[in-house]
Amino acid sequence: MSKLSQIYQTPLALLTDLYQLTMAQGYWKSGRSEQEAVFHLFFRKNPFQGGFTIAAGLEYVLDYLKQFRFTDCDVDYLASLEGNDGASLFSAEFLSYLTRLELRCDLDAVPEGTVVFPHEPLVRVRGPILQCQLLETALLNLVNYQSLIATKSARICAAAGSDPVLEFGLRRAQGIDGGLAASRAAYLGGCAATSNVLAGKLFQIPVKGTHAHSWVMSFDDELAAFEEYADAMPNNCVFLVDTYDTLDGVRNAIQVGLQLRKSGHEMVGIRLDSGDLAYLSIEARQLLDEAGLTNVAIVASNDLDEGIITSLKTQGATIAVWGVGTKLVTAYDQPALGGVYKLGAIQNETGHWERKLKLSEQAIKTSTPGILQVRRFFNSEGAMADMIYDELNPQPVSDIVVDPLDPTRRRLLSRDLEAKDLLIPVVRAGQIVKECETLTQIRQRVQQQLSQFHTSVRRHTTPHEYPVGLEQELHEFKTAEILRARHPHPM
Amino acid sequence: MSKLSQIYQTPLALLTDLYQLTMAQGYWKSGRSEQEAVFHLFFRKNPFQGGFTIAAGLEYVLDYLKQFRFTDCDVDYLASLEGNDGASLFSAEFLSYLTRLELRCDLDAVPEGTVVFPHEPLVRVRGPILQCQLLETALLNLVNYQSLIATKSARICAAAGSDPVLEFGLRRAQGIDGGLAASRAAYLGGCAATSNVLAGKLFQIPVKGTHAHSWVMSFDDELAAFEEYADAMPNNCVFLVDTYDTLDGVRNAIQVGLQLRKSGHEMVGIRLDSGDLAYLSIEARQLLDEAGLTNVAIVASNDLDEGIITSLKTQGATIAVWGVGTKLVTAYDQPALGGVYKLGAIQNETGHWERKLKLSEQAIKTSTPGILQVRRFFNSEGAMADMIYDELNPQPVSDIVVDPLDPTRRRLLSRDLEAKDLLIPVVRAGQIVKECETLTQIRQRVQQQLSQFHTSVRRHTTPHEYPVGLEQELHEFKTAEILRARHPHPM
């Protein structure tokens, strides 16, 4: 059973913008519903002023496709919608067509966990234009958010180095699924565990947690609270020590930790959730070590992100486990990835593909025409550049790539280099052809992929810009099309 | 049927942090699971550097309570979790207790759509401490996010004045439910409609939408695209005019609008989605008016928020309808409301209530003890101040309120003033006692409530701080408790 149908009661074909349905009716009425088209899902800027993005959300997309259908209840609702003259917005014939609709699109996509860059298609959808259009909004919703969180997670985990990062964000997440999908994407991006029990159950993510301030407050004193907790759960003791006074809390935890040891158990850790984490962790470490509790880990939480973790490490904080919530699951400093879904080509009546682009006043917003693929080139040190090329040509025409925002920046990619195409077939004629992967496999791919890039690309501030270019013929075609569309106006 | 069970397949008792369950086992093992406690859900700062917050999410909370239960499948999962010694984290007896658990908490809450302020409880939960604890995470998730978005929506709608605001955010929302709950909260906060069809269906929100750039790109030229759309849907024509050149697009739309008129229909509007919206809207308005299309509305979208809308209005933009997406549904400039859930009081074995507080180095993070209620005082001009008082006293002891962050700021609230308590009973012994409300009623409450506050409080930048204070006896008790807990340490 698909994850989405484990989570969602209702089929999700209506999880879309109304204009997808009005356009669908337009294509249908004008007899063009079956016209073959290609759309690309891509973004224009790495999030967080970073140097890379982790693609995620594909498994949700496949789940979404599996359950895609318009129910009778859905079309009854659509039949109730009215235009500005009070007449129905949708015709009965079109709605009947929708209930019979079966997806037969092809999807190519980069595997989840792939490191990707601006302008590269993460998903390419080919099929009847009406169907491609109906998938736009849900695909964007699912891929945008999970890629954003997987990327944030990878950044935070990189800052933590070899220390485990725990995702604690459910209470501040944007809705229920904002929590579930975030826990999935955070684990995928490198987190070691989540506090979210339902995500643990649905996605087989390790879950972690011990107690809150309220546990301590419900007792007359902190020592009694720790003792009672240790008595109830001797194999899960991480004591939250800052309900009243942090270092007194550490002393109480030590007392209970030593009692635990006598009974054959070991205290796992203490948690700091407020105050100066650098100072307190250093003091707490000393107290713990003096008491012989050298294996007790110091867990810290409290509005952490990659910047604060890096700073605390620089200050010599002795934190061994990082609990990260709000800043991770909401991607606080940039809570949306601006992914878009643009038409790249359309087949005319003679079966010829016409390449399409959308103009914009801003060069960065002009889309790239064609049926696009991404080829990644490697040298002995790892990934060295990506080429976006048009599969309408059987092979890239040229070995030269041109920077999409600065056509004077070019790079020659020798045919001797090892190379790999990133988009792989995942759906053919509506049927899933990609092998199922576990979240653990995807999680490993993230680390394996990241290791292929120079540390300067992975740096979380002012990273080196990894070279991604348009294959030269594609660049020249695109430029010619822009010039043709922008035929000079009389002023 | 509850909305959540219309949306979610699975009961959501596991939608919680693991530590709620480990604490629950702790309470249960120590024989304290039935000990009566009171928790408050509140936040510490208005979001967006604003002057107010709109409470939202209560209907979701009630839905959540209705379906709350641990299934056999849930406890099977919990039984599989292990502690640090490899033994089970949860005992079989405790898990069996969970499957039999029936909620019997009392909830008092402010009605959805109420204007609220920092430190005021939005929800108060009273019941067996184990049960109160199990509700924490889900309540925070549901109330934090919807209150955040309702507040953002109210701010954006205020900036738009009498112009309708359409919510277009689904593609950038944080997950599926980030989209659904956002559409609900945005409508509640004042938006006129959404593009999200499933939200329209589930919550009876008006839906809006016409076509995207891809519609235009799929034709050989823009004029043909507009003509074909008008032919297919003559009663829903808002033409997106910026696929190639915006003012050329307006001219094409005018041509089709005049043809439409001949066939007895009216073009509804044109949409601008890029470029200088002030300049383009003024030019477009002139072209439309010269063509006699004075009723055709100019719709604008493109990363709008309350600041940009205000600026465009100042510049004389002739935009009549505002489409707002990413910045609204992700609450871009502050994507989380920092709501917390703190123990306020606990009943001891003799039935006496002990008031509890959590200390912190930061005064703003110290919680307020008691069983709290909020009383709002009105004069002839509207709401003038709120008093947080302790219901353990039958009436507020004093007429004086003290600023929780600056005890020298005090205010006398005469007993002659009109006053109203904000928290009302919504659940008693696990059963919902609050009457059901429509989203339209809640939406009207927001506007009616906002009108009770001075415009300086509602201003979206540097607002006036509305006075909220602790009733004097409560303030004094809290201060004494802090001093007692912070008994001076030897340095």
Short mmCIF file of N, CA, C and O in Angstrom, two decimals, chain A residues 82-163:
data_model
loop_
_atom_site.label_atom_id
_atom_site.label_comp_id
_atom_site.label_asym_id
_atom_site.label_seq_id
_atom_site.Cartn_x
_atom_site.Cartn_y
_atom_site.Cartn_z
N GLU A 82 -19.33 27.67 -10.19
CA GLU A 82 -19.97 28.53 -11.18
C GLU A 82 -19.01 29.59 -11.73
O GLU A 82 -18.11 30.03 -11.03
N GLY A 83 -19.25 30.00 -12.97
CA GLY A 83 -18.52 31.11 -13.57
C GLY A 83 -19.17 32.44 -13.23
O GLY A 83 -20.10 32.49 -12.40
N ASN A 84 -18.69 33.51 -13.86
CA ASN A 84 -19.18 34.84 -13.48
C ASN A 84 -20.61 35.11 -13.95
O ASN A 84 -21.22 36.10 -13.55
N ASP A 85 -21.18 34.23 -14.78
CA ASP A 85 -22.57 34.40 -15.19
C ASP A 85 -23.50 33.46 -14.42
O ASP A 85 -24.69 33.37 -14.75
N GLY A 86 -22.98 32.78 -13.41
CA GLY A 86 -23.82 31.88 -12.63
C GLY A 86 -24.00 30.51 -13.26
O GLY A 86 -24.56 29.61 -12.64
N ALA A 87 -23.55 30.35 -14.49
CA ALA A 87 -23.63 29.02 -15.13
C ALA A 87 -22.47 28.16 -14.64
O ALA A 87 -21.49 28.66 -14.08
N SER A 88 -22.58 26.86 -14.84
CA SER A 88 -21.53 25.94 -14.38
C SER A 88 -20.20 26.28 -15.03
O SER A 88 -20.12 26.64 -16.20
N LEU A 89 -19.14 26.11 -14.24
CA LEU A 89 -17.81 26.33 -14.76
C LEU A 89 -17.41 25.14 -15.64
O LEU A 89 -16.77 25.31 -16.68
N PHE A 90 -17.79 23.96 -15.23
CA PHE A 90 -17.38 22.75 -15.95
C PHE A 90 -18.58 22.08 -16.60
O PHE A 90 -19.66 22.03 -16.02
N SER A 91 -18.37 21.56 -17.80
CA SER A 91 -19.47 20.88 -18.49
C SER A 91 -19.58 19.45 -17.99
O SER A 91 -18.59 18.84 -17.57
N ALA A 92 -20.78 18.92 -18.05
CA ALA A 92 -21.02 17.55 -17.58
C ALA A 92 -20.18 16.55 -18.38
O ALA A 92 -19.65 15.58 -17.82
N GLU A 93 -20.01 16.80 -19.66
CA GLU A 93 -19.23 15.88 -20.50
C GLU A 93 -17.77 15.87 -20.06
O GLU A 93 -17.14 14.82 -19.99
N PHE A 94 -17.24 17.05 -19.77
CA PHE A 94 -15.85 17.11 -19.32
C PHE A 94 -15.69 16.39 -17.98
O PHE A 94 -14.72 15.65 -17.78
N LEU A 95 -16.63 16.59 -17.08
CA LEU A 95 -16.52 15.94 -15.76
C LEU A 95 -16.61 14.43 -15.90
O LEU A 95 -15.91 13.68 -15.20
N SER A 96 -17.45 13.99 -16.81
CA SER A 96 -17.54 12.55 -17.06
C SER A 96 -16.21 12.04 -17.62
O SER A 96 -15.72 10.96 -17.24
N TYR A 97 -15.61 12.84 -18.49
CA TYR A 97 -14.27 12.51 -19.01
C TYR A 97 -13.26 12.37 -17.86
O TYR A 97 -12.46 11.43 -17.83
N LEU A 98 -13.33 13.29 -16.90
CA LEU A 98 -12.38 13.23 -15.78
C LEU A 98 -12.52 11.93 -14.98
O LEU A 98 -11.52 11.33 -14.58
N THR A 99 -13.74 11.49 -14.75
CA THR A 99 -13.90 10.27 -13.94
C THR A 99 -13.34 9.06 -14.67
O THR A 99 -13.00 8.06 -14.04
N ARG A 100 -13.27 9.12 -15.99
CA ARG A 100 -12.74 7.98 -16.76
C ARG A 100 -11.23 8.11 -17.00
O ARG A 100 -10.60 7.19 -17.53
N LEU A 101 -10.67 9.27 -16.61
CA LEU A 101 -9.27 9.55 -16.95
C LEU A 101 -8.31 8.57 -16.29
O LEU A 101 -8.36 8.34 -15.08
N GLU A 102 -7.42 7.99 -17.07
CA GLU A 102 -6.34 7.17 -16.51
C GLU A 102 -5.02 7.77 -16.95
O GLU A 102 -4.79 7.98 -18.14
N LEU A 103 -4.16 8.00 -15.99
CA LEU A 103 -2.88 8.61 -16.31
C LEU A 103 -2.08 7.70 -17.21
O LEU A 103 -1.99 6.50 -16.97
N ARG A 104 -1.49 8.27 -18.24
CA ARG A 104 -0.54 7.47 -19.04
C ARG A 104 0.71 8.29 -19.36
O ARG A 104 1.33 8.13 -20.42
N CYS A 105 1.10 9.13 -18.41
CA CYS A 105 2.32 9.93 -18.58
C CYS A 105 3.56 9.08 -18.35
O CYS A 105 3.51 8.04 -17.70
N ASP A 106 4.67 9.57 -18.89
CA ASP A 106 6.00 9.06 -18.56
C ASP A 106 6.67 10.07 -17.63
O ASP A 106 6.60 11.28 -17.89
N LEU A 107 7.32 9.57 -16.61
CA LEU A 107 8.10 10.45 -15.75
C LEU A 107 9.54 9.98 -15.72
O LEU A 107 9.81 8.77 -15.55
N ASP A 108 10.45 10.92 -15.89
CA ASP A 108 11.87 10.68 -15.62
C ASP A 108 12.23 11.60 -14.46
O ASP A 108 11.75 12.72 -14.39
N ALA A 109 13.06 11.10 -13.58
CA ALA A 109 13.38 11.92 -12.40
C ALA A 109 14.76 11.56 -11.89
O ALA A 109 15.27 10.46 -12.14
N VAL A 110 15.37 12.50 -11.16
CA VAL A 110 16.61 12.17 -10.47
C VAL A 110 16.22 11.37 -9.23
O VAL A 110 15.22 11.67 -8.58
N PRO A 111 16.96 10.32 -8.90
CA PRO A 111 16.64 9.55 -7.70
C PRO A 111 16.63 10.45 -6.46
O PRO A 111 17.40 11.42 -6.39
N GLU A 112 15.79 10.12 -5.51
CA GLU A 112 15.78 10.90 -4.26
C GLU A 112 17.15 10.83 -3.62
O GLU A 112 17.80 9.79 -3.61
N GLY A 113 17.55 11.94 -3.07
CA GLY A 113 18.86 11.99 -2.42
C GLY A 113 19.97 12.45 -3.35
O GLY A 113 21.12 12.57 -2.92
N THR A 114 19.63 12.72 -4.62
CA THR A 114 20.65 13.21 -5.56
C THR A 114 20.96 14.68 -5.25
O THR A 114 20.06 15.47 -4.95
N VAL A 115 22.23 15.04 -5.36
CA VAL A 115 22.63 16.44 -5.24
C VAL A 115 22.31 17.13 -6.58
O VAL A 115 22.73 16.64 -7.64
N VAL A 116 21.54 18.19 -6.54
CA VAL A 116 21.12 18.89 -7.76
C VAL A 116 21.38 20.39 -7.62
O VAL A 116 21.66 20.90 -6.53
N PHE A 117 21.25 21.06 -8.77
CA PHE A 117 21.61 22.48 -8.84
C PHE A 117 20.54 23.25 -9.62
O PHE A 117 19.71 22.64 -10.32
N PRO A 118 20.59 24.59 -9.53
CA PRO A 118 19.59 25.40 -10.23
C PRO A 118 19.51 25.07 -11.72
O PRO A 118 20.53 24.73 -12.34
N HIS A 119 18.31 25.18 -12.27
CA HIS A 119 17.99 24.99 -13.69
C HIS A 119 17.95 23.53 -14.13
O HIS A 119 17.52 23.24 -15.25
N GLU A 120 18.38 22.61 -13.26
CA GLU A 120 18.35 21.20 -13.65
C GLU A 120 16.97 20.60 -13.38
O GLU A 120 16.45 20.74 -12.27
N PRO A 121 16.39 19.91 -14.37
CA PRO A 121 15.11 19.26 -14.09
C PRO A 121 15.27 18.18 -13.02
O PRO A 121 16.17 17.34 -13.13
N LEU A 122 14.41 18.23 -12.00
CA LEU A 122 14.37 17.15 -11.00
C LEU A 122 13.39 16.08 -11.45
O LEU A 122 13.56 14.91 -11.16
N VAL A 123 12.33 16.54 -12.12
CA VAL A 123 11.32 15.64 -12.67
C VAL A 123 10.99 16.15 -14.06
O VAL A 123 10.88 17.37 -14.27
N ARG A 124 10.84 15.21 -15.00
CA ARG A 124 10.41 15.55 -16.35
C ARG A 124 9.17 14.72 -16.64
O ARG A 124 9.18 13.51 -16.45
N VAL A 125 8.10 15.39 -17.04
CA VAL A 125 6.84 14.70 -17.28
C VAL A 125 6.53 14.80 -18.76
O VAL A 125 6.53 15.89 -19.33
N ARG A 126 6.27 13.67 -19.39
CA ARG A 126 5.90 13.65 -20.80
C ARG A 126 4.59 12.90 -20.94
O ARG A 126 4.41 11.82 -20.35
N GLY A 127 3.67 13.47 -21.68
CA GLY A 127 2.39 12.80 -21.87
C GLY A 127 1.38 13.75 -22.45
O GLY A 127 1.73 14.88 -22.84
N PRO A 128 0.11 13.35 -22.50
CA PRO A 128 -0.94 14.24 -22.99
C PRO A 128 -0.92 15.54 -22.19
O PRO A 128 -0.85 15.50 -20.95
N ILE A 129 -0.96 16.66 -22.88
CA ILE A 129 -0.76 17.94 -22.19
C ILE A 129 -1.75 18.13 -21.05
O ILE A 129 -1.40 18.67 -19.99
N LEU A 130 -2.97 17.66 -21.25
CA LEU A 130 -3.99 17.78 -20.19
C LEU A 130 -3.53 17.06 -18.93
O LEU A 130 -3.68 17.57 -17.81
N GLN A 131 -2.97 15.88 -19.09
CA GLN A 131 -2.55 15.10 -17.92
C GLN A 131 -1.32 15.71 -17.26
O GLN A 131 -1.23 15.77 -16.03
N CYS A 132 -0.37 16.13 -18.08
CA CYS A 132 0.84 16.77 -17.52
C CYS A 132 0.43 17.95 -16.64
O CYS A 132 0.98 18.19 -15.56
N GLN A 133 -0.54 18.71 -17.15
CA GLN A 133 -0.99 19.91 -16.44
C GLN A 133 -1.65 19.56 -15.11
O GLN A 133 -1.42 20.24 -14.10
N LEU A 134 -2.42 18.50 -15.10
CA LEU A 134 -3.13 18.12 -13.86
C LEU A 134 -2.17 17.71 -12.74
O LEU A 134 -2.52 17.74 -11.58
N LEU A 135 -0.94 17.33 -13.11
CA LEU A 135 0.01 16.88 -12.08
C LEU A 135 0.83 18.02 -11.49
O LEU A 135 1.48 17.85 -10.45
N GLU A 136 0.83 19.17 -12.14
CA GLU A 136 1.76 20.24 -11.77
C GLU A 136 1.77 20.58 -10.28
O GLU A 136 2.80 20.55 -9.62
N THR A 137 0.61 20.95 -9.75
CA THR A 137 0.58 21.54 -8.40
C THR A 137 1.03 20.53 -7.34
O THR A 137 1.85 20.86 -6.47
N ALA A 138 0.51 19.31 -7.43
CA ALA A 138 0.88 18.32 -6.42
C ALA A 138 2.37 17.99 -6.51
O ALA A 138 3.05 17.87 -5.48
N LEU A 139 2.88 17.84 -7.71
CA LEU A 139 4.32 17.54 -7.85
C LEU A 139 5.16 18.65 -7.24
O LEU A 139 6.13 18.39 -6.52
N LEU A 140 4.78 19.88 -7.52
CA LEU A 140 5.53 21.00 -6.94
C LEU A 140 5.45 20.99 -5.42
O LEU A 140 6.46 21.15 -4.72
N ASN A 141 4.25 20.80 -4.90
CA ASN A 141 4.08 20.80 -3.45
C ASN A 141 4.98 19.73 -2.80
O ASN A 141 5.71 20.00 -1.85
N LEU A 142 4.94 18.53 -3.37
CA LEU A 142 5.66 17.41 -2.74
C LEU A 142 7.17 17.54 -2.90
O LEU A 142 7.92 17.30 -1.95
N VAL A 143 7.62 17.93 -4.07
CA VAL A 143 9.07 18.00 -4.31
C VAL A 143 9.68 19.25 -3.68
O VAL A 143 10.75 19.19 -3.08
N ASN A 144 9.00 20.37 -3.81
CA ASN A 144 9.53 21.61 -3.23
C ASN A 144 9.82 21.44 -1.74
O ASN A 144 10.91 21.75 -1.26
N TYR A 145 8.83 20.96 -1.00
CA TYR A 145 8.99 20.94 0.45
C TYR A 145 10.01 19.91 0.91
O TYR A 145 10.90 20.21 1.70
N GLN A 146 9.91 18.70 0.37
CA GLN A 146 10.84 17.68 0.87
C GLN A 146 12.28 17.97 0.44
O GLN A 146 13.22 17.70 1.18
N SER A 147 12.46 18.55 -0.74
CA SER A 147 13.82 18.90 -1.16
C SER A 147 14.38 20.01 -0.25
O SER A 147 15.56 19.99 0.11
N LEU A 148 13.50 20.94 0.09
CA LEU A 148 13.93 22.02 0.99
C LEU A 148 14.41 21.48 2.32
O LEU A 148 15.49 21.84 2.82
N ILE A 149 13.64 20.57 2.90
CA ILE A 149 13.98 20.06 4.24
C ILE A 149 15.17 19.09 4.17
O ILE A 149 16.03 19.09 5.05
N ALA A 150 15.22 18.28 3.13
CA ALA A 150 16.37 17.38 3.01
C ALA A 150 17.66 18.21 2.90
O ALA A 150 18.69 17.84 3.47
N THR A 151 17.59 19.31 2.18
CA THR A 151 18.76 20.17 2.02
C THR A 151 19.14 20.81 3.36
O THR A 151 20.31 20.84 3.76
N LYS A 152 18.12 21.32 4.07
CA LYS A 152 18.40 21.93 5.37
C LYS A 152 19.02 20.90 6.32
O LYS A 152 19.97 21.20 7.04
N SER A 153 18.47 19.71 6.28
CA SER A 153 18.98 18.65 7.16
C SER A 153 20.43 18.34 6.83
O SER A 153 21.28 18.21 7.73
N ALA A 154 20.74 18.24 5.53
CA ALA A 154 22.13 17.94 5.14
C ALA A 154 23.07 19.03 5.62
O ALA A 154 24.20 18.76 6.05
N ARG A 155 22.62 20.28 5.55
CA ARG A 155 23.46 21.40 6.01
C ARG A 155 23.70 21.32 7.51
O ARG A 155 24.82 21.52 8.00
N ILE A 156 22.62 21.07 8.25
CA ILE A 156 22.74 21.02 9.71
C ILE A 156 23.61 19.83 10.13
O ILE A 156 24.47 19.95 11.00
N CYS A 157 23.39 18.70 9.48
CA CYS A 157 24.18 17.51 9.83
C CYS A 157 25.66 17.72 9.49
O CYS A 157 26.53 17.24 10.22
N ALA A 158 25.91 18.43 8.41
CA ALA A 158 27.31 18.72 8.06
C ALA A 158 27.95 19.57 9.15
O ALA A 158 29.10 19.35 9.54
N ALA A 159 27.20 20.55 9.66
CA ALA A 159 27.74 21.41 10.73
C ALA A 159 28.01 20.59 11.98
O ALA A 159 28.98 20.84 12.71
N ALA A 160 27.17 19.57 12.24
CA ALA A 160 27.34 18.75 13.44
C ALA A 160 28.47 17.73 13.27
O ALA A 160 28.87 17.09 14.24
N GLY A 161 28.96 17.58 12.04
CA GLY A 161 30.06 16.64 11.82
C GLY A 161 29.63 15.22 12.12
O GLY A 161 28.57 14.77 11.67
N SER A 162 30.41 14.53 12.94
CA SER A 162 30.06 13.13 13.23
C SER A 162 29.05 13.00 14.37
O SER A 162 28.64 11.90 14.71
N ASP A 163 28.64 14.13 14.99
CA ASP A 163 27.65 14.05 16.07
C ASP A 163 26.26 13.79 15.50
O ASP A 163 25.88 14.38 14.50
#
